[in-house]
Amino acid sequence: MAVAACKQLPAYQARPLLAEALPQPGASVRVCVLRALLPLLDDPRDVLRDALLDASRGVRGVACWAAPRSGLDAAAILADRLQGEMPVTKRGWLGILGLADELKVELDMHWLEKALRSGYPTVRESAVLQLRDGHLSLLFEMLEEPSDRVFSASVERLGKQPWSSLKELDSKLSQRWHALPAARREAILGLLPAWQQLAFLLARLGEETDLQAFWLRQLALWCDRQHLMVDPVTPRIERAAAAEQVMQLAAQGLLSIEKVQRIL
């Protein structure tokens, strides 16, 4: 409402009021203020430099649109900022990581590693989403994250990797299955090709014979979650072996035939 009121004032009165409002914490407020303020400034470059590194994607979006019209190069501003000290605040980190992401600039590893150790989950999440394909070991490490949003970002990023590069997940799941919350182990298992998910569960059933009821329950739940078995990588012979095993379980009455029919 105050921004709207400023638009009815003469420019010399509105400028200081809008400038005062620009640092307010609400991102939606800063977007409105920036849009109202820019046309009133003789030289908006200082304001735009700050806005390009704002924590809010909306504010950065307005600044990226306006920067070329004022002769500013957003990539040059980011490069200059990366020559300075690393930020210590959440907003500082989100501004740098956000602008780098929008400009498709690959940050040096020492910046990303520092961000991944940040005390702020939102900063770690942003850093995870910028890890490149060659950083699989870091992505695997981030699956141990206490923050659910950072864990989810790691799963999202790993989900874009070739299945052939995710073989390490099998041993990680074997070691950690019982310690992981159900939602997390299902998310990690879901990164594997469908028939390899089934093979993993069958292998655990064969190895942990004292927990047969538990693993049969996991197999039944897994079958219930399947709608379409999309898996172009698992060899036909491995699929046939897994299919034969579940058919044997059904024949022994350990797994219902209805569940088996969902996947065969």
Short mmCIF file of C-alpha atoms in Angstrom, two decimals:
data_model
loop_
_atom_site.label_atom_id
_atom_site.label_comp_id
_atom_site.label_asym_id
_atom_site.label_seq_id
_atom_site.Cartn_x
_atom_site.Cartn_y
_atom_site.Cartn_z
CA MET A 1 0.00 0.00 0.00
CA ALA A 2 2.85 2.37 0.79
CA VAL A 3 4.52 1.65 -2.55
CA ALA A 4 1.26 2.32 -4.34
CA ALA A 5 0.92 5.60 -2.43
CA CYS A 6 4.45 6.58 -3.44
CA LYS A 7 3.44 6.32 -7.08
CA GLN A 8 1.06 9.23 -6.53
CA LEU A 9 3.82 11.48 -5.16
CA PRO A 10 6.24 13.68 -7.07
CA ALA A 11 9.49 11.87 -7.90
CA TYR A 12 11.59 13.95 -5.48
CA GLN A 13 9.35 12.83 -2.59
CA ALA A 14 8.90 9.21 -3.69
CA ARG A 15 12.60 8.45 -4.28
CA PRO A 16 13.79 8.65 -0.64
CA LEU A 17 10.74 6.77 0.63
CA LEU A 18 11.22 3.94 -1.85
CA ALA A 19 14.96 3.85 -1.16
CA GLU A 20 14.15 3.48 2.52
CA ALA A 21 11.80 0.58 1.78
CA LEU A 22 14.15 -1.27 -0.58
CA PRO A 23 16.10 -3.20 2.14
CA GLN A 24 12.91 -4.56 3.75
CA PRO A 25 12.97 -8.33 4.35
CA GLY A 26 9.85 -9.21 2.36
CA ALA A 27 10.91 -10.28 -1.15
CA SER A 28 7.54 -9.38 -2.68
CA VAL A 29 7.85 -5.90 -1.17
CA ARG A 30 11.37 -5.46 -2.57
CA VAL A 31 10.18 -6.46 -6.05
CA CYS A 32 7.39 -3.85 -5.94
CA VAL A 33 9.75 -1.20 -4.57
CA LEU A 34 12.41 -1.90 -7.19
CA ARG A 35 9.90 -1.66 -10.04
CA ALA A 36 8.60 1.65 -8.69
CA LEU A 37 12.02 3.09 -7.92
CA LEU A 38 14.00 2.34 -11.08
CA PRO A 39 12.10 4.75 -13.39
CA LEU A 40 12.65 7.58 -10.88
CA LEU A 41 16.44 7.29 -10.75
CA ASP A 42 18.75 9.27 -12.98
CA ASP A 43 21.41 6.59 -12.52
CA PRO A 44 20.02 3.25 -11.28
CA ARG A 45 23.29 1.32 -11.56
CA ASP A 46 24.17 1.22 -7.85
CA VAL A 47 20.68 0.01 -6.99
CA LEU A 48 20.83 -2.62 -9.73
CA ARG A 49 24.24 -3.89 -8.61
CA ASP A 50 22.79 -4.67 -5.20
CA ALA A 51 19.58 -6.09 -6.66
CA LEU A 52 21.48 -8.47 -8.93
CA LEU A 53 22.91 -10.11 -5.82
CA ASP A 54 19.68 -10.05 -3.84
CA ALA A 55 18.60 -13.25 -2.07
CA SER A 56 15.23 -13.16 -3.84
CA ARG A 57 14.86 -14.71 -7.29
CA GLY A 58 12.12 -12.18 -8.05
CA VAL A 59 14.31 -9.19 -7.24
CA ARG A 60 17.21 -10.65 -9.24
CA GLY A 61 14.84 -11.24 -12.15
CA VAL A 62 13.81 -7.57 -12.26
CA ALA A 63 17.47 -6.53 -11.97
CA CYS A 64 18.62 -8.90 -14.73
CA TRP A 65 15.94 -7.45 -17.01
CA ALA A 66 16.85 -3.84 -16.20
CA ALA A 67 20.66 -4.16 -16.07
CA PRO A 68 21.39 -4.14 -19.84
CA ARG A 69 19.19 -1.05 -20.23
CA SER A 70 21.52 0.75 -17.83
CA GLY A 71 24.72 -0.54 -19.40
CA LEU A 72 25.38 -3.15 -16.73
CA ASP A 73 26.74 -6.64 -17.37
CA ALA A 74 25.34 -9.01 -14.74
CA ALA A 75 28.04 -11.62 -15.45
CA ALA A 76 30.79 -9.02 -14.91
CA ILE A 77 29.19 -7.97 -11.61
CA LEU A 78 29.10 -11.59 -10.46
CA ALA A 79 32.72 -12.13 -11.51
CA ASP A 80 33.76 -9.02 -9.57
CA ARG A 81 31.90 -10.22 -6.48
CA LEU A 82 33.61 -13.60 -6.69
CA GLN A 83 36.96 -11.84 -6.38
CA GLY A 84 35.96 -10.65 -2.90
CA GLU A 85 35.43 -12.39 0.42
CA MET A 86 32.94 -15.18 0.81
CA PRO A 87 29.66 -14.08 2.40
CA VAL A 88 28.83 -14.83 6.00
CA THR A 89 25.07 -14.27 5.83
CA LYS A 90 22.35 -16.43 4.32
CA ARG A 91 21.15 -13.60 2.10
CA GLY A 92 24.68 -13.01 0.83
CA TRP A 93 25.12 -16.64 -0.12
CA LEU A 94 21.71 -16.96 -1.75
CA GLY A 95 22.38 -13.89 -3.86
CA ILE A 96 25.66 -15.23 -5.24
CA LEU A 97 24.43 -18.79 -5.74
CA GLY A 98 21.18 -17.58 -7.26
CA LEU A 99 22.79 -15.21 -9.76
CA ALA A 100 25.35 -17.84 -10.75
CA ASP A 101 22.55 -20.31 -11.38
CA GLU A 102 20.51 -17.86 -13.46
CA LEU A 103 23.54 -16.89 -15.55
CA LYS A 104 24.66 -20.55 -15.89
CA VAL A 105 28.03 -19.67 -14.37
CA GLU A 106 29.95 -22.59 -12.84
CA LEU A 107 31.33 -21.57 -9.48
CA ASP A 108 34.79 -22.70 -8.41
CA MET A 109 34.77 -25.72 -6.14
CA HIS A 110 36.09 -23.82 -3.13
CA TRP A 111 32.97 -21.63 -3.27
CA LEU A 112 30.63 -24.60 -3.61
CA GLU A 113 32.35 -26.60 -0.88
CA LYS A 114 32.10 -23.65 1.48
CA ALA A 115 28.39 -23.25 0.65
CA LEU A 116 27.80 -26.97 1.24
CA ARG A 117 29.18 -26.52 4.76
CA SER A 118 26.97 -23.51 5.48
CA GLY A 119 24.85 -23.57 8.61
CA TYR A 120 21.82 -22.56 6.53
CA PRO A 121 19.87 -25.41 4.85
CA THR A 122 18.64 -23.11 2.07
CA VAL A 123 22.25 -22.27 1.18
CA ARG A 124 23.27 -25.94 1.17
CA GLU A 125 20.24 -26.77 -0.97
CA SER A 126 21.15 -24.10 -3.51
CA ALA A 127 24.75 -25.33 -3.61
CA VAL A 128 23.67 -28.96 -4.12
CA LEU A 129 21.60 -28.00 -7.14
CA GLN A 130 24.68 -26.42 -8.70
CA LEU A 131 26.97 -29.41 -8.30
CA ARG A 132 28.09 -30.67 -11.67
CA ASP A 133 28.06 -34.19 -13.08
CA GLY A 134 31.65 -34.74 -11.99
CA HIS A 135 30.76 -34.18 -8.32
CA LEU A 136 29.00 -37.48 -7.67
CA SER A 137 30.97 -38.18 -4.49
CA LEU A 138 29.73 -34.92 -2.98
CA LEU A 139 26.16 -35.68 -4.01
CA PHE A 140 26.38 -39.11 -2.38
CA GLU A 141 27.69 -37.43 0.80
CA MET A 142 24.76 -35.02 0.82
CA LEU A 143 22.35 -37.96 1.06
CA GLU A 144 23.41 -38.07 4.73
CA GLU A 145 22.07 -34.53 5.23
CA PRO A 146 19.89 -33.96 8.31
CA SER A 147 17.83 -31.39 6.40
CA ASP A 148 15.02 -32.96 4.35
CA ARG A 149 15.10 -30.16 1.77
CA VAL A 150 18.83 -30.64 1.18
CA PHE A 151 18.36 -34.41 0.97
CA SER A 152 15.56 -33.90 -1.58
CA ALA A 153 17.77 -31.58 -3.62
CA SER A 154 20.50 -34.24 -3.62
CA VAL A 155 18.04 -36.89 -4.82
CA GLU A 156 16.78 -34.51 -7.52
CA ARG A 157 20.32 -33.85 -8.71
CA LEU A 158 21.27 -37.55 -8.66
CA GLY A 159 18.09 -38.33 -10.57
CA LYS A 160 19.57 -36.48 -13.54
CA GLN A 161 22.66 -38.68 -13.63
CA PRO A 162 23.06 -41.75 -15.87
CA TRP A 163 21.93 -44.93 -14.10
CA SER A 164 25.34 -46.46 -14.75
CA SER A 165 26.94 -43.91 -12.42
CA LEU A 166 24.71 -44.76 -9.43
CA LYS A 167 25.99 -48.26 -8.64
CA GLU A 168 27.34 -47.00 -5.30
CA LEU A 169 23.77 -46.54 -4.10
CA ASP A 170 23.30 -50.29 -3.84
CA SER A 171 25.95 -50.69 -1.13
CA LYS A 172 24.82 -47.49 0.61
CA LEU A 173 21.28 -48.81 0.83
CA SER A 174 22.44 -52.23 2.02
CA GLN A 175 24.38 -50.67 4.87
CA ARG A 176 21.84 -48.02 5.87
CA TRP A 177 18.39 -49.40 5.01
CA HIS A 178 17.24 -50.11 8.57
CA ALA A 179 18.59 -46.79 9.90
CA LEU A 180 16.95 -44.65 7.21
CA PRO A 181 13.43 -43.23 7.50
CA ALA A 182 11.04 -44.96 5.10
CA ALA A 183 10.65 -41.89 2.89
CA ARG A 184 14.41 -41.54 2.46
CA ARG A 185 15.14 -45.17 1.65
CA GLU A 186 12.30 -45.20 -0.90
CA ALA A 187 13.67 -42.03 -2.47
CA ILE A 188 17.18 -43.47 -2.76
CA LEU A 189 15.91 -46.84 -4.02
CA GLY A 190 13.86 -44.94 -6.60
CA LEU A 191 17.06 -43.63 -8.18
CA LEU A 192 17.92 -47.13 -9.40
CA PRO A 193 16.42 -48.63 -12.57
CA ALA A 194 13.14 -50.39 -11.78
CA TRP A 195 14.34 -53.98 -12.25
CA GLN A 196 17.46 -53.28 -10.21
CA GLN A 197 15.25 -51.99 -7.39
CA LEU A 198 13.48 -55.34 -7.43
CA ALA A 199 16.79 -57.22 -7.57
CA PHE A 200 18.03 -55.26 -4.54
CA LEU A 201 14.98 -56.18 -2.46
CA LEU A 202 15.21 -59.82 -3.50
CA ALA A 203 18.89 -59.89 -2.59
CA ARG A 204 18.14 -58.50 0.88
CA LEU A 205 15.41 -61.11 1.32
CA GLY A 206 17.92 -63.84 0.50
CA GLU A 207 20.66 -62.47 2.76
CA GLU A 208 18.65 -61.44 5.83
CA THR A 209 16.73 -64.67 6.31
CA ASP A 210 15.96 -63.82 9.93
CA LEU A 211 14.04 -60.78 8.66
CA GLN A 212 12.05 -62.62 6.01
CA ALA A 213 8.68 -61.12 7.03
CA PHE A 214 10.14 -57.61 6.92
CA TRP A 215 11.61 -57.98 3.43
CA LEU A 216 8.50 -59.68 2.09
CA ARG A 217 6.58 -56.67 3.33
CA GLN A 218 9.04 -54.35 1.58
CA LEU A 219 8.60 -56.30 -1.65
CA ALA A 220 4.82 -56.12 -1.37
CA LEU A 221 4.91 -52.36 -0.77
CA TRP A 222 7.30 -51.91 -3.68
CA CYS A 223 4.98 -53.83 -6.01
CA ASP A 224 2.07 -51.62 -4.90
CA ARG A 225 4.02 -48.51 -5.90
CA GLN A 226 4.71 -49.70 -9.45
CA HIS A 227 2.59 -48.42 -12.30
CA LEU A 228 4.85 -48.68 -15.31
CA MET A 229 8.19 -50.52 -15.27
CA VAL A 230 10.39 -48.17 -17.30
CA ASP A 231 13.92 -49.55 -17.35
CA PRO A 232 15.92 -49.49 -20.58
CA VAL A 233 19.24 -50.46 -18.99
CA THR A 234 18.81 -53.70 -17.02
CA PRO A 235 19.77 -56.68 -19.24
CA ARG A 236 16.94 -59.03 -20.24
CA ILE A 237 18.60 -61.99 -18.49
CA GLU A 238 18.63 -60.11 -15.16
CA ARG A 239 14.98 -59.16 -15.58
CA ALA A 240 14.08 -62.78 -16.27
CA ALA A 241 15.94 -63.93 -13.15
CA ALA A 242 14.14 -61.39 -10.94
CA ALA A 243 10.78 -62.28 -12.50
CA GLU A 244 11.41 -65.97 -11.82
CA GLN A 245 12.20 -65.25 -8.17
CA VAL A 246 9.01 -63.30 -7.53
CA MET A 247 6.96 -65.98 -9.29
CA GLN A 248 8.49 -68.55 -6.95
CA LEU A 249 7.58 -66.39 -3.97
CA ALA A 250 4.02 -66.19 -5.25
CA ALA A 251 3.91 -69.96 -5.81
CA GLN A 252 5.02 -70.46 -2.19
CA GLY A 253 2.29 -68.14 -0.96
CA LEU A 254 4.83 -65.63 0.34
CA LEU A 255 3.77 -62.91 -2.09
CA SER A 256 0.31 -62.46 -3.53
CA ILE A 257 -0.07 -63.21 -7.22
CA GLU A 258 -2.00 -59.96 -7.68
CA LYS A 259 1.05 -57.96 -6.60
CA VAL A 260 3.36 -59.97 -8.82
CA GLN A 261 1.07 -59.42 -11.81
CA ARG A 262 1.46 -55.65 -11.36
CA ILE A 263 5.10 -55.87 -12.42
CA LEU A 264 5.20 -58.78 -14.87
#
